[in-house]
């Protein structure tokens, strides 16, 4: 007898039926996921919560970033980074006192860090430093500008030499990035000791009037060591740094104005040294401005060089760099036919536009920045020469004035120069002359290109005649007129090819536009070398 066993296969459960069948394992998994997401949000909330009071009128680190970047574009990095346990009872807040990340400004990528003064006073510890270095590395790898919002207490004392080591590492990153990506520092509070050297190496520094302070040694230490009494504002306040020592490039009225300045500045700059500066729709020169009558007929009479510059650049707009420092020379970013240019011009309103130590160093650094980032140079010369005097000589006018000569000679970007009025002695040579490698040199009919001014030349050349003359003043006047008509013109330089064209002032913008168009494809290979040895 055969035993037959009935077998039956289970009918497959439909997808709809499966949805109705409880799955305890899946339910526990969902619960755990929800718990983890809740925990994540809780950690994130704690990480972004301020840890202490702010100064009056001050924005928080993340608020500053939001004001700076395009709305909703910021992606934070290192949010959950914490300092190592120390065993001394010190807290370990998330972020460790610095907010880092990336976003966009006018839809262009940037990296940014903001020191948080509510966490350990914004001082740099190991985790803080490693986050900042990682951001610098990211900016270098991606080729985008980096912006530092500085508001900190320097090295974190309780972490000892580690803090000092990381400041040195940060400076090394600043040097590696120099000339590769634009670096902008915004000082929104204290920036003292070793912390001050990083902004000093970056390309531009913005400070807030009445709120920012930047110095190596504070007032209390100075009084203890030297007996001198001073204040933080007098020692390294925003106005002092913009007018006296030149450590800063822009003076802002408040934090919002400072961050707006950064956005404006970046609009002229390429993302890195391999990209061309941004190109916009061509603007126009201000209507009704005729340059034919800007330069006074009377010798020695001053005028405002800005009147000429605004008539040449698009829409008459200039972004002056270090406007309040060494005002005898103007350095500015502007647009010509929609393309960025760096403008260097003597300012006759201040010390007749003479080149002194401060003016030379200010212009040299600006010229080198423009050259590093492919921004053409536009120079307007009205210069009596280098400033003479015991104090300037003893302070190193030869060595420090040579920086501007070096910068112009080294620059390989398109260089266009316009001689407006006086161009005497070494001043003629240094202000974008053909001999330092300028590509197109123009001059107005009012230009006076000579070894020295007529009065000085007549005094040297005709000393004996003047001493023996019955009416030395009348003779001097005749000799000055003769000298100016012979030597005090642009035509001798034009005869030798040092000036490419003598032009009517009203045609200046048209000539500059044509010159810059012609120079767009300029190539100027340099000898292979590690680097030059600028007279620092």
GROMACS .gro file of C-alpha atoms in nm, residues 5 7 49 51 175 191 246 263 274 283 298-299 311 314 328 341 424 435 470:
model
   19
    5UNK     CA    1   0.128   1.255   0.104
    7UNK     CA    2   0.176   1.857  -0.062
   49UNK     CA    3   2.357   7.753   1.912
   51UNK     CA    4   2.770   7.966   2.345
  175UNK     CA    5   5.172   8.169   0.118
  191UNK     CA    6   4.285   9.021   1.572
  246UNK     CA    7   4.852  10.076   0.573
  263UNK     CA    8   3.117   9.121  -0.264
  274UNK     CA    9   4.428   8.036  -1.444
  283UNK     CA   10   2.964  10.037  -1.977
  298UNK     CA   11   4.917  12.754  -1.460
  299UNK     CA   12   5.230  12.567  -1.351
  311UNK     CA   13   3.590  10.994  -1.745
  314UNK     CA   14   3.298  10.240  -1.740
  328UNK     CA   15   4.942  11.089  -0.323
  341UNK     CA   16   4.159   9.681  -1.505
  424UNK     CA   17   6.029  11.396  -1.418
  435UNK     CA   18   6.157  10.108  -2.057
  470UNK     CA   19   7.149  14.254  -1.415
   0.00000   0.00000   0.00000
